[in-house]
Amino acid sequence: MKKTAALLYALCIFLPSQAIMPDDLRRYAEKDGEQMAIFDAMDRAEQDDPDSMDKITYDAYPDGRRVISRQLSYAPKSRKRLFEVFDSLLNIPNPQRFAFKSENSIVYQFGVNDASRPLVINLGSDNTSTLKNVAAITTGNMFTVAQSWTIDLSRFNTPGNFSTITEQFDQLAKKRDSFTKNVTFPIQTSQGGILRLRDNETSPEEKVTGRRVIDTKSNALEWIHTYDLFMEHFGTDENISLTYYRNKRMVTLIDYETKTIYAACFKAETPSKTANGTLIMLIAQYSGSTPYLPSNWTSAN
């Protein structure tokens, strides 16, 4: 019994908490009842099946746009209810929405003025944000739910405060089993490397320089705490791009005001059986117009 309880505890602490929409942003978001219904349904699905959320992104633009996208799969407890939510929206008249339904899928595009134009949805790219207001659910052999939602606010960005992330970096650097190193990454003419770019910026130049800390004796609790420090910026008014990849156990945050990249990654061979692993954090500055991080940033010199 004790072994079972210990395993369940290890599994639970390895599951990060949800990215909660702040109340002030929700007040604007609730004006779009259909998108809000999908957002809340995905929230409930993540509560019922915490490991279902594959990717979460958040972008705050200086002009007041806030773009949220999320993608989940699996979700056996919530599959039927999610499809029912998508299906129920078909009965709501909305001339600003294009809807498509087949046997195994429902796709919505919101804010459409010309429904005759071809619908293009690409929520799978790691490098670019999809700025269209779209949502889709696919059942059958491959179950996927995706939403990309632009919320326009009447306020603009405020300076960001990332001191808690910096403090966590410093705390890891003081640990006995960790080591730090100065790193330099030549920017390559690719779409951001591992980073998801907020726009199609294609003129990278110069270098990314910073410090990286690797804690070789970390654990899932430390990763969850680090992840939470990043995700506290979900929904803020800071000029940022925030991305969480659950399967990669990686989170990145770009602060465009100071041209700073924050990144963290947790590596564990058997996360379902042990909470031990290696936690890597990076804080770096990019000097060109485009942020960049190579895909091997956790091991590159």
PDB file of C-alpha atoms in Angstrom:
ATOM      1  CA  MET A   1       0.000   0.000   0.000  1.00  0.00           C
ATOM      2  CA  LYS A   2       2.853   2.385   0.876  1.00  0.00           C
ATOM      3  CA  LYS A   3       4.551   1.683  -2.475  1.00  0.00           C
ATOM      4  CA  THR A   4       1.311   2.425  -4.337  1.00  0.00           C
ATOM      5  CA  ALA A   5       0.815   5.682  -2.429  1.00  0.00           C
ATOM      6  CA  ALA A   6       4.397   6.726  -3.120  1.00  0.00           C
ATOM      7  CA  LEU A   7       3.992   6.049  -6.837  1.00  0.00           C
ATOM      8  CA  LEU A   8       0.751   8.005  -6.995  1.00  0.00           C
ATOM      9  CA  TYR A   9       2.457  10.907  -5.220  1.00  0.00           C
ATOM     10  CA  ALA A  10       5.346  10.836  -7.698  1.00  0.00           C
ATOM     11  CA  LEU A  11       2.897  10.854 -10.588  1.00  0.00           C
ATOM     12  CA  CYS A  12       0.897  13.741  -9.141  1.00  0.00           C
ATOM     13  CA  ILE A  13       3.850  16.035  -8.468  1.00  0.00           C
ATOM     14  CA  PHE A  14       5.130  15.489 -11.972  1.00  0.00           C
ATOM     15  CA  LEU A  15       1.985  17.080 -13.397  1.00  0.00           C
ATOM     16  CA  PRO A  16       2.318  20.885 -13.528  1.00  0.00           C
ATOM     17  CA  SER A  17      -0.564  23.089 -12.530  1.00  0.00           C
ATOM     18  CA  GLN A  18      -2.845  24.636 -15.127  1.00  0.00           C
ATOM     19  CA  ALA A  19      -2.289  27.915 -16.951  1.00  0.00           C
ATOM     20  CA  ILE A  20      -5.145  29.916 -15.456  1.00  0.00           C
ATOM     21  CA  MET A  21      -6.543  32.940 -17.268  1.00  0.00           C
ATOM     22  CA  PRO A  22      -6.313  35.955 -14.939  1.00  0.00           C
ATOM     23  CA  ASP A  23      -9.599  37.546 -13.921  1.00  0.00           C
ATOM     24  CA  ASP A  24      -8.874  40.876 -15.625  1.00  0.00           C
ATOM     25  CA  LEU A  25      -8.198  39.162 -18.956  1.00  0.00           C
ATOM     26  CA  ARG A  26     -11.207  36.893 -18.495  1.00  0.00           C
ATOM     27  CA  ARG A  27     -13.486  39.938 -18.278  1.00  0.00           C
ATOM     28  CA  TYR A  28     -12.504  40.825 -21.834  1.00  0.00           C
ATOM     29  CA  ALA A  29     -12.520  37.214 -23.001  1.00  0.00           C
ATOM     30  CA  GLU A  30     -16.031  36.495 -21.761  1.00  0.00           C
ATOM     31  CA  LYS A  31     -17.406  38.918 -24.331  1.00  0.00           C
ATOM     32  CA  ASP A  32     -16.794  36.109 -26.837  1.00  0.00           C
ATOM     33  CA  GLY A  33     -19.062  33.455 -25.378  1.00  0.00           C
ATOM     34  CA  GLU A  34     -18.345  30.764 -27.969  1.00  0.00           C
ATOM     35  CA  GLN A  35     -14.578  30.924 -27.672  1.00  0.00           C
ATOM     36  CA  MET A  36     -14.921  31.105 -23.890  1.00  0.00           C
ATOM     37  CA  ALA A  37     -17.055  27.954 -23.897  1.00  0.00           C
ATOM     38  CA  ILE A  38     -14.308  26.086 -25.762  1.00  0.00           C
ATOM     39  CA  PHE A  39     -11.608  27.498 -23.487  1.00  0.00           C
ATOM     40  CA  ASP A  40     -13.467  26.432 -20.333  1.00  0.00           C
ATOM     41  CA  ALA A  41     -14.187  22.989 -21.803  1.00  0.00           C
ATOM     42  CA  MET A  42     -10.464  22.517 -22.386  1.00  0.00           C
ATOM     43  CA  ASP A  43      -9.839  23.663 -18.804  1.00  0.00           C
ATOM     44  CA  ARG A  44     -12.192  20.987 -17.504  1.00  0.00           C
ATOM     45  CA  ALA A  45     -10.554  18.399 -19.730  1.00  0.00           C
ATOM     46  CA  GLU A  46      -7.146  19.237 -18.299  1.00  0.00           C
ATOM     47  CA  GLN A  47      -8.537  18.934 -14.770  1.00  0.00           C
ATOM     48  CA  ASP A  48      -9.990  15.498 -15.537  1.00  0.00           C
ATOM     49  CA  ASP A  49      -6.992  14.315 -17.586  1.00  0.00           C
ATOM     50  CA  PRO A  50      -3.989  16.410 -16.420  1.00  0.00           C
ATOM     51  CA  ASP A  51      -1.595  14.822 -18.891  1.00  0.00           C
ATOM     52  CA  SER A  52      -3.749  15.627 -21.924  1.00  0.00           C
ATOM     53  CA  MET A  53      -2.507  19.194 -22.565  1.00  0.00           C
ATOM     54  CA  ASP A  54       0.288  19.030 -25.158  1.00  0.00           C
ATOM     55  CA  LYS A  55       1.101  22.692 -25.708  1.00  0.00           C
ATOM     56  CA  ILE A  56       0.174  26.102 -24.302  1.00  0.00           C
ATOM     57  CA  THR A  57       1.215  29.418 -25.838  1.00  0.00           C
ATOM     58  CA  TYR A  58       0.613  33.024 -24.895  1.00  0.00           C
ATOM     59  CA  ASP A  59       1.617  36.207 -26.757  1.00  0.00           C
ATOM     60  CA  ALA A  60       1.058  39.772 -25.566  1.00  0.00           C
ATOM     61  CA  TYR A  61       1.527  42.386 -28.294  1.00  0.00           C
ATOM     62  CA  PRO A  62       2.251  46.088 -27.658  1.00  0.00           C
ATOM     63  CA  ASP A  63      -0.940  47.103 -29.522  1.00  0.00           C
ATOM     64  CA  GLY A  64      -3.183  45.315 -27.020  1.00  0.00           C
ATOM     65  CA  ARG A  65      -3.646  41.935 -28.695  1.00  0.00           C
ATOM     66  CA  ARG A  66      -3.406  38.863 -26.499  1.00  0.00           C
ATOM     67  CA  VAL A  67      -3.146  35.566 -28.359  1.00  0.00           C
ATOM     68  CA  ILE A  68      -3.754  32.280 -26.553  1.00  0.00           C
ATOM     69  CA  SER A  69      -3.441  28.877 -28.137  1.00  0.00           C
ATOM     70  CA  ARG A  70      -3.701  25.443 -26.584  1.00  0.00           C
ATOM     71  CA  GLN A  71      -3.620  21.931 -27.913  1.00  0.00           C
ATOM     72  CA  LEU A  72      -4.625  18.742 -26.133  1.00  0.00           C
ATOM     73  CA  SER A  73      -4.954  15.092 -27.050  1.00  0.00           C
ATOM     74  CA  TYR A  74      -5.989  11.798 -25.472  1.00  0.00           C
ATOM     75  CA  ALA A  75      -8.317  13.004 -22.634  1.00  0.00           C
ATOM     76  CA  PRO A  76     -10.376   9.778 -22.264  1.00  0.00           C
ATOM     77  CA  LYS A  77     -12.545  11.177 -19.435  1.00  0.00           C
ATOM     78  CA  SER A  78     -13.427  14.352 -21.339  1.00  0.00           C
ATOM     79  CA  ARG A  79     -13.558  13.226 -24.958  1.00  0.00           C
ATOM     80  CA  LYS A  80     -17.339  12.899 -25.189  1.00  0.00           C
ATOM     81  CA  ARG A  81     -18.031  16.155 -23.321  1.00  0.00           C
ATOM     82  CA  LEU A  82     -15.572  18.134 -25.456  1.00  0.00           C
ATOM     83  CA  PHE A  83     -17.239  16.976 -28.647  1.00  0.00           C
ATOM     84  CA  GLU A  84     -20.650  17.885 -27.211  1.00  0.00           C
ATOM     85  CA  VAL A  85     -19.453  21.439 -26.498  1.00  0.00           C
ATOM     86  CA  PHE A  86     -18.172  21.865 -30.057  1.00  0.00           C
ATOM     87  CA  ASP A  87     -21.341  20.322 -31.449  1.00  0.00           C
ATOM     88  CA  SER A  88     -23.639  22.561 -29.394  1.00  0.00           C
ATOM     89  CA  LEU A  89     -22.126  25.729 -30.885  1.00  0.00           C
ATOM     90  CA  LEU A  90     -23.426  24.717 -34.323  1.00  0.00           C
ATOM     91  CA  ASN A  91     -26.941  25.556 -33.136  1.00  0.00           C
ATOM     92  CA  ILE A  92     -26.001  29.156 -32.267  1.00  0.00           C
ATOM     93  CA  PRO A  93     -26.520  31.568 -35.194  1.00  0.00           C
ATOM     94  CA  ASN A  94     -23.355  33.561 -35.834  1.00  0.00           C
ATOM     95  CA  PRO A  95     -22.700  35.261 -39.194  1.00  0.00           C
ATOM     96  CA  GLN A  96     -19.119  36.000 -38.057  1.00  0.00           C
ATOM     97  CA  ARG A  97     -18.253  32.317 -37.801  1.00  0.00           C
ATOM     98  CA  PHE A  98     -17.489  29.684 -40.383  1.00  0.00           C
ATOM     99  CA  ALA A  99     -18.194  26.097 -39.284  1.00  0.00           C
ATOM    100  CA  PHE A 100     -17.374  22.767 -40.833  1.00  0.00           C
ATOM    101  CA  LYS A 101     -18.526  19.387 -39.514  1.00  0.00           C
ATOM    102  CA  SER A 102     -17.760  15.898 -40.719  1.00  0.00           C
ATOM    103  CA  GLU A 103     -18.259  12.533 -39.107  1.00  0.00           C
ATOM    104  CA  ASN A 104     -15.156  12.841 -36.941  1.00  0.00           C
ATOM    105  CA  SER A 105     -14.369  16.551 -36.745  1.00  0.00           C
ATOM    106  CA  ILE A 106     -15.724  20.039 -36.170  1.00  0.00           C
ATOM    107  CA  VAL A 107     -13.782  23.141 -37.212  1.00  0.00           C
ATOM    108  CA  TYR A 108     -14.646  26.761 -36.446  1.00  0.00           C
ATOM    109  CA  GLN A 109     -13.151  29.971 -37.749  1.00  0.00           C
ATOM    110  CA  PHE A 110     -14.350  33.039 -35.873  1.00  0.00           C
ATOM    111  CA  GLY A 111     -14.525  36.593 -37.158  1.00  0.00           C
ATOM    112  CA  VAL A 112     -14.962  35.501 -40.779  1.00  0.00           C
ATOM    113  CA  ASN A 113     -16.316  38.082 -43.213  1.00  0.00           C
ATOM    114  CA  ASP A 114     -16.096  35.891 -46.302  1.00  0.00           C
ATOM    115  CA  ALA A 115     -16.984  32.256 -45.684  1.00  0.00           C
ATOM    116  CA  SER A 116     -16.126  31.372 -49.288  1.00  0.00           C
ATOM    117  CA  ARG A 117     -12.412  31.844 -48.657  1.00  0.00           C
ATOM    118  CA  PRO A 118     -10.503  28.614 -47.985  1.00  0.00           C
ATOM    119  CA  LEU A 119     -10.007  27.782 -44.327  1.00  0.00           C
ATOM    120  CA  VAL A 120      -6.370  27.271 -43.369  1.00  0.00           C
ATOM    121  CA  ILE A 121      -5.557  26.133 -39.837  1.00  0.00           C
ATOM    122  CA  ASN A 122      -2.060  25.388 -38.624  1.00  0.00           C
ATOM    123  CA  LEU A 123      -1.784  25.076 -34.876  1.00  0.00           C
ATOM    124  CA  GLY A 124       1.038  22.558 -35.005  1.00  0.00           C
ATOM    125  CA  SER A 125       3.948  24.857 -35.852  1.00  0.00           C
ATOM    126  CA  ASP A 126       6.488  25.420 -33.101  1.00  0.00           C
ATOM    127  CA  ASN A 127       7.891  28.516 -34.771  1.00  0.00           C
ATOM    128  CA  THR A 128       4.979  30.774 -35.627  1.00  0.00           C
ATOM    129  CA  SER A 129       1.807  31.850 -33.906  1.00  0.00           C
ATOM    130  CA  THR A 130      -1.491  31.341 -35.671  1.00  0.00           C
ATOM    131  CA  LEU A 131      -3.223  34.682 -35.285  1.00  0.00           C
ATOM    132  CA  LYS A 132      -6.561  33.556 -36.685  1.00  0.00           C
ATOM    133  CA  ASN A 133      -9.404  32.796 -34.296  1.00  0.00           C
ATOM    134  CA  VAL A 134      -9.843  29.093 -34.867  1.00  0.00           C
ATOM    135  CA  ALA A 135     -10.841  26.016 -32.924  1.00  0.00           C
ATOM    136  CA  ALA A 136     -11.003  22.399 -33.994  1.00  0.00           C
ATOM    137  CA  ILE A 137     -11.758  18.973 -32.581  1.00  0.00           C
ATOM    138  CA  THR A 138     -11.000  15.662 -34.254  1.00  0.00           C
ATOM    139  CA  THR A 139     -12.168  12.338 -32.890  1.00  0.00           C
ATOM    140  CA  GLY A 140     -11.713   8.930 -34.480  1.00  0.00           C
ATOM    141  CA  ASN A 141      -8.227   7.408 -34.517  1.00  0.00           C
ATOM    142  CA  MET A 142      -6.468  10.689 -33.698  1.00  0.00           C
ATOM    143  CA  PHE A 143      -8.124  12.743 -30.962  1.00  0.00           C
ATOM    144  CA  THR A 144      -7.023  16.400 -30.932  1.00  0.00           C
ATOM    145  CA  VAL A 145      -8.546  19.619 -29.631  1.00  0.00           C
ATOM    146  CA  ALA A 146      -6.939  22.937 -30.596  1.00  0.00           C
ATOM    147  CA  GLN A 147      -7.788  26.584 -30.071  1.00  0.00           C
ATOM    148  CA  SER A 148      -6.108  29.799 -31.164  1.00  0.00           C
ATOM    149  CA  TRP A 149      -7.825  32.895 -29.810  1.00  0.00           C
ATOM    150  CA  THR A 150      -7.013  36.580 -30.250  1.00  0.00           C
ATOM    151  CA  ILE A 151      -8.369  38.843 -27.509  1.00  0.00           C
ATOM    152  CA  ASP A 152      -8.189  42.600 -28.135  1.00  0.00           C
ATOM    153  CA  LEU A 153      -7.727  44.747 -25.058  1.00  0.00           C
ATOM    154  CA  SER A 154      -7.983  48.494 -24.569  1.00  0.00           C
ATOM    155  CA  ARG A 155      -4.740  48.615 -22.598  1.00  0.00           C
ATOM    156  CA  PHE A 156      -1.125  48.293 -23.621  1.00  0.00           C
ATOM    157  CA  ASN A 157       1.917  46.481 -22.290  1.00  0.00           C
ATOM    158  CA  THR A 158       3.590  47.189 -18.985  1.00  0.00           C
ATOM    159  CA  PRO A 159       7.234  46.476 -18.077  1.00  0.00           C
ATOM    160  CA  GLY A 160       7.777  42.844 -17.145  1.00  0.00           C
ATOM    161  CA  ASN A 161       9.128  41.579 -13.844  1.00  0.00           C
ATOM    162  CA  PHE A 162      10.951  38.266 -14.165  1.00  0.00           C
ATOM    163  CA  SER A 163      12.888  38.432 -10.901  1.00  0.00           C
ATOM    164  CA  THR A 164      11.423  35.184  -9.553  1.00  0.00           C
ATOM    165  CA  ILE A 165      12.762  33.287 -12.578  1.00  0.00           C
ATOM    166  CA  THR A 166      16.168  34.911 -12.119  1.00  0.00           C
ATOM    167  CA  GLU A 167      16.120  34.043  -8.408  1.00  0.00           C
ATOM    168  CA  GLN A 168      15.319  30.410  -9.237  1.00  0.00           C
ATOM    169  CA  PHE A 169      18.281  30.365 -11.637  1.00  0.00           C
ATOM    170  CA  ASP A 170      20.541  31.692  -8.877  1.00  0.00           C
ATOM    171  CA  GLN A 171      19.202  29.140  -6.384  1.00  0.00           C
ATOM    172  CA  LEU A 172      19.983  26.268  -8.752  1.00  0.00           C
ATOM    173  CA  ALA A 173      23.472  27.690  -9.361  1.00  0.00           C
ATOM    174  CA  LYS A 174      24.209  27.455  -5.606  1.00  0.00           C
ATOM    175  CA  LYS A 175      23.356  23.762  -5.360  1.00  0.00           C
ATOM    176  CA  ARG A 176      26.188  21.297  -4.851  1.00  0.00           C
ATOM    177  CA  ASP A 177      25.283  19.095  -7.834  1.00  0.00           C
ATOM    178  CA  SER A 178      24.841  21.939 -10.323  1.00  0.00           C
ATOM    179  CA  PHE A 179      27.214  23.804 -12.584  1.00  0.00           C
ATOM    180  CA  THR A 180      26.925  26.982 -14.613  1.00  0.00           C
ATOM    181  CA  LYS A 181      28.524  28.023 -17.860  1.00  0.00           C
ATOM    182  CA  ASN A 182      28.572  31.056 -20.121  1.00  0.00           C
ATOM    183  CA  VAL A 183      27.100  30.184 -23.510  1.00  0.00           C
ATOM    184  CA  THR A 184      27.075  31.776 -26.954  1.00  0.00           C
ATOM    185  CA  PHE A 185      24.801  30.684 -29.780  1.00  0.00           C
ATOM    186  CA  PRO A 186      25.432  32.016 -33.301  1.00  0.00           C
ATOM    187  CA  ILE A 187      22.052  32.945 -34.750  1.00  0.00           C
ATOM    188  CA  GLN A 188      21.224  30.855 -37.801  1.00  0.00           C
ATOM    189  CA  THR A 189      18.914  31.803 -40.642  1.00  0.00           C
ATOM    190  CA  SER A 190      16.156  29.497 -39.490  1.00  0.00           C
ATOM    191  CA  GLN A 191      12.815  30.357 -37.930  1.00  0.00           C
ATOM    192  CA  GLY A 192      14.024  30.724 -34.391  1.00  0.00           C
ATOM    193  CA  GLY A 193      15.489  27.276 -33.761  1.00  0.00           C
ATOM    194  CA  ILE A 194      13.656  25.775 -30.808  1.00  0.00           C
ATOM    195  CA  LEU A 195      11.780  29.018 -30.108  1.00  0.00           C
ATOM    196  CA  ARG A 196       8.255  29.611 -31.312  1.00  0.00           C
ATOM    197  CA  LEU A 197       8.445  33.020 -32.951  1.00  0.00           C
ATOM    198  CA  ARG A 198       5.524  35.349 -32.407  1.00  0.00           C
ATOM    199  CA  ASP A 199       5.640  36.573 -36.007  1.00  0.00           C
ATOM    200  CA  ASN A 200       7.316  35.485 -39.238  1.00  0.00           C
ATOM    201  CA  GLU A 201      10.542  37.297 -38.508  1.00  0.00           C
ATOM    202  CA  THR A 202      13.197  36.195 -40.977  1.00  0.00           C
ATOM    203  CA  SER A 203      16.135  38.580 -40.556  1.00  0.00           C
ATOM    204  CA  PRO A 204      18.188  37.171 -37.674  1.00  0.00           C
ATOM    205  CA  GLU A 205      21.645  38.571 -37.012  1.00  0.00           C
ATOM    206  CA  GLU A 206      24.508  38.529 -34.518  1.00  0.00           C
ATOM    207  CA  LYS A 207      24.482  36.243 -31.450  1.00  0.00           C
ATOM    208  CA  VAL A 208      22.685  35.066 -28.351  1.00  0.00           C
ATOM    209  CA  THR A 209      24.813  35.149 -25.198  1.00  0.00           C
ATOM    210  CA  GLY A 210      23.995  34.242 -21.634  1.00  0.00           C
ATOM    211  CA  ARG A 211      24.371  31.764 -18.799  1.00  0.00           C
ATOM    212  CA  ARG A 212      23.088  28.239 -18.365  1.00  0.00           C
ATOM    213  CA  VAL A 213      22.784  26.218 -15.170  1.00  0.00           C
ATOM    214  CA  ILE A 214      22.440  22.430 -15.082  1.00  0.00           C
ATOM    215  CA  ASP A 215      21.270  20.730 -11.889  1.00  0.00           C
ATOM    216  CA  THR A 216      22.059  17.023 -12.271  1.00  0.00           C
ATOM    217  CA  LYS A 217      20.316  15.978  -9.047  1.00  0.00           C
ATOM    218  CA  SER A 218      17.012  17.760  -9.448  1.00  0.00           C
ATOM    219  CA  ASN A 219      13.523  16.352  -8.995  1.00  0.00           C
ATOM    220  CA  ALA A 220       9.991  16.782 -10.271  1.00  0.00           C
ATOM    221  CA  LEU A 221       9.028  19.162  -7.457  1.00  0.00           C
ATOM    222  CA  GLU A 222      11.828  21.515  -8.482  1.00  0.00           C
ATOM    223  CA  TRP A 223      10.663  21.333 -12.103  1.00  0.00           C
ATOM    224  CA  ILE A 224       7.055  22.038 -11.157  1.00  0.00           C
ATOM    225  CA  HIS A 225       8.147  25.048  -9.124  1.00  0.00           C
ATOM    226  CA  THR A 226      10.265  26.338 -12.038  1.00  0.00           C
ATOM    227  CA  TYR A 227       7.456  25.761 -14.531  1.00  0.00           C
ATOM    228  CA  ASP A 228       5.010  27.621 -12.301  1.00  0.00           C
ATOM    229  CA  LEU A 229       7.319  30.659 -12.139  1.00  0.00           C
ATOM    230  CA  PHE A 230       7.186  30.868 -15.946  1.00  0.00           C
ATOM    231  CA  MET A 231       3.456  30.227 -16.195  1.00  0.00           C
ATOM    232  CA  GLU A 232       2.688  33.003 -13.711  1.00  0.00           C
ATOM    233  CA  HIS A 233       3.209  35.269 -16.742  1.00  0.00           C
ATOM    234  CA  PHE A 234       0.342  33.630 -18.661  1.00  0.00           C
ATOM    235  CA  GLY A 235      -2.226  36.350 -19.308  1.00  0.00           C
ATOM    236  CA  THR A 236      -0.056  39.273 -18.187  1.00  0.00           C
ATOM    237  CA  ASP A 237       0.322  42.613 -19.974  1.00  0.00           C
ATOM    238  CA  GLU A 238       4.066  42.124 -20.512  1.00  0.00           C
ATOM    239  CA  ASN A 239       5.476  42.192 -24.061  1.00  0.00           C
ATOM    240  CA  ILE A 240       6.236  38.471 -24.151  1.00  0.00           C
ATOM    241  CA  SER A 241       5.939  35.155 -25.922  1.00  0.00           C
ATOM    242  CA  LEU A 242       5.439  32.219 -23.572  1.00  0.00           C
ATOM    243  CA  THR A 243       5.432  28.577 -24.672  1.00  0.00           C
ATOM    244  CA  TYR A 244       5.046  25.352 -22.724  1.00  0.00           C
ATOM    245  CA  TYR A 245       5.648  21.969 -24.371  1.00  0.00           C
ATOM    246  CA  ARG A 246       4.385  19.260 -22.059  1.00  0.00           C
ATOM    247  CA  ASN A 247       5.852  16.258 -23.898  1.00  0.00           C
ATOM    248  CA  LYS A 248       9.262  17.947 -24.049  1.00  0.00           C
ATOM    249  CA  ARG A 249       8.928  19.174 -20.458  1.00  0.00           C
ATOM    250  CA  MET A 250      10.208  22.520 -21.670  1.00  0.00           C
ATOM    251  CA  VAL A 251       9.088  26.117 -21.183  1.00  0.00           C
ATOM    252  CA  THR A 252      10.420  29.240 -22.904  1.00  0.00           C
ATOM    253  CA  LEU A 253       9.694  32.919 -22.384  1.00  0.00           C
ATOM    254  CA  ILE A 254      10.851  35.796 -24.601  1.00  0.00           C
ATOM    255  CA  ASP A 255      10.851  39.291 -23.104  1.00  0.00           C
ATOM    256  CA  TYR A 256      10.909  41.577 -26.151  1.00  0.00           C
ATOM    257  CA  GLU A 257      11.426  44.738 -24.109  1.00  0.00           C
ATOM    258  CA  THR A 258      14.849  43.712 -22.816  1.00  0.00           C
ATOM    259  CA  LYS A 259      15.637  41.157 -25.560  1.00  0.00           C
ATOM    260  CA  THR A 260      15.944  38.415 -22.961  1.00  0.00           C
ATOM    261  CA  ILE A 261      15.256  34.705 -23.412  1.00  0.00           C
ATOM    262  CA  TYR A 262      14.330  32.586 -20.393  1.00  0.00           C
ATOM    263  CA  ALA A 263      14.151  28.813 -20.820  1.00  0.00           C
ATOM    264  CA  ALA A 264      13.880  25.719 -18.634  1.00  0.00           C
ATOM    265  CA  CYS A 265      13.817  21.997 -19.383  1.00  0.00           C
ATOM    266  CA  PHE A 266      13.539  18.889 -17.212  1.00  0.00           C
ATOM    267  CA  LYS A 267      15.011  15.571 -18.320  1.00  0.00           C
ATOM    268  CA  ALA A 268      14.053  12.314 -16.650  1.00  0.00           C
ATOM    269  CA  GLU A 269      14.340   8.898 -18.267  1.00  0.00           C
ATOM    270  CA  THR A 270      11.356   7.357 -16.468  1.00  0.00           C
ATOM    271  CA  PRO A 271       9.165  10.173 -15.104  1.00  0.00           C
ATOM    272  CA  SER A 272       6.314   7.797 -14.290  1.00  0.00           C
ATOM    273  CA  LYS A 273       8.535   5.790 -11.905  1.00  0.00           C
ATOM    274  CA  THR A 274      10.968   8.293 -10.466  1.00  0.00           C
ATOM    275  CA  ALA A 275      10.920  11.992  -9.713  1.00  0.00           C
ATOM    276  CA  ASN A 276      14.671  12.391 -10.231  1.00  0.00           C
ATOM    277  CA  GLY A 277      16.223  14.050 -13.271  1.00  0.00           C
ATOM    278  CA  THR A 278      18.250  16.956 -14.634  1.00  0.00           C
ATOM    279  CA  LEU A 279      16.920  20.498 -14.635  1.00  0.00           C
ATOM    280  CA  ILE A 280      18.440  22.996 -17.084  1.00  0.00           C
ATOM    281  CA  MET A 281      17.793  26.739 -17.051  1.00  0.00           C
ATOM    282  CA  LEU A 282      19.002  29.448 -19.401  1.00  0.00           C
ATOM    283  CA  ILE A 283      18.917  33.249 -19.266  1.00  0.00           C
ATOM    284  CA  ALA A 284      20.344  34.907 -22.383  1.00  0.00           C
ATOM    285  CA  GLN A 285      20.274  38.141 -24.377  1.00  0.00           C
ATOM    286  CA  TYR A 286      19.821  38.326 -28.137  1.00  0.00           C
ATOM    287  CA  SER A 287      21.439  41.296 -29.846  1.00  0.00           C
ATOM    288  CA  GLY A 288      19.732  41.162 -33.229  1.00  0.00           C
ATOM    289  CA  SER A 289      16.106  41.772 -34.132  1.00  0.00           C
ATOM    290  CA  THR A 290      15.113  38.110 -33.815  1.00  0.00           C
ATOM    291  CA  PRO A 291      15.286  35.866 -30.734  1.00  0.00           C
ATOM    292  CA  TYR A 292      16.986  32.540 -31.329  1.00  0.00           C
ATOM    293  CA  LEU A 293      17.683  29.352 -29.413  1.00  0.00           C
ATOM    294  CA  PRO A 294      19.127  26.211 -31.053  1.00  0.00           C
ATOM    295  CA  SER A 295      17.294  22.934 -30.596  1.00  0.00           C
ATOM    296  CA  ASN A 296      20.286  21.541 -28.692  1.00  0.00           C
ATOM    297  CA  TRP A 297      20.493  24.466 -26.265  1.00  0.00           C
ATOM    298  CA  THR A 298      20.516  22.132 -23.263  1.00  0.00           C
ATOM    299  CA  SER A 299      23.769  20.516 -24.362  1.00  0.00           C
ATOM    300  CA  ALA A 300      25.451  22.900 -26.852  1.00  0.00           C
ATOM    301  CA  ASN A 301      28.540  24.860 -25.809  1.00  0.00           C
TER     302      ASN A 301
END
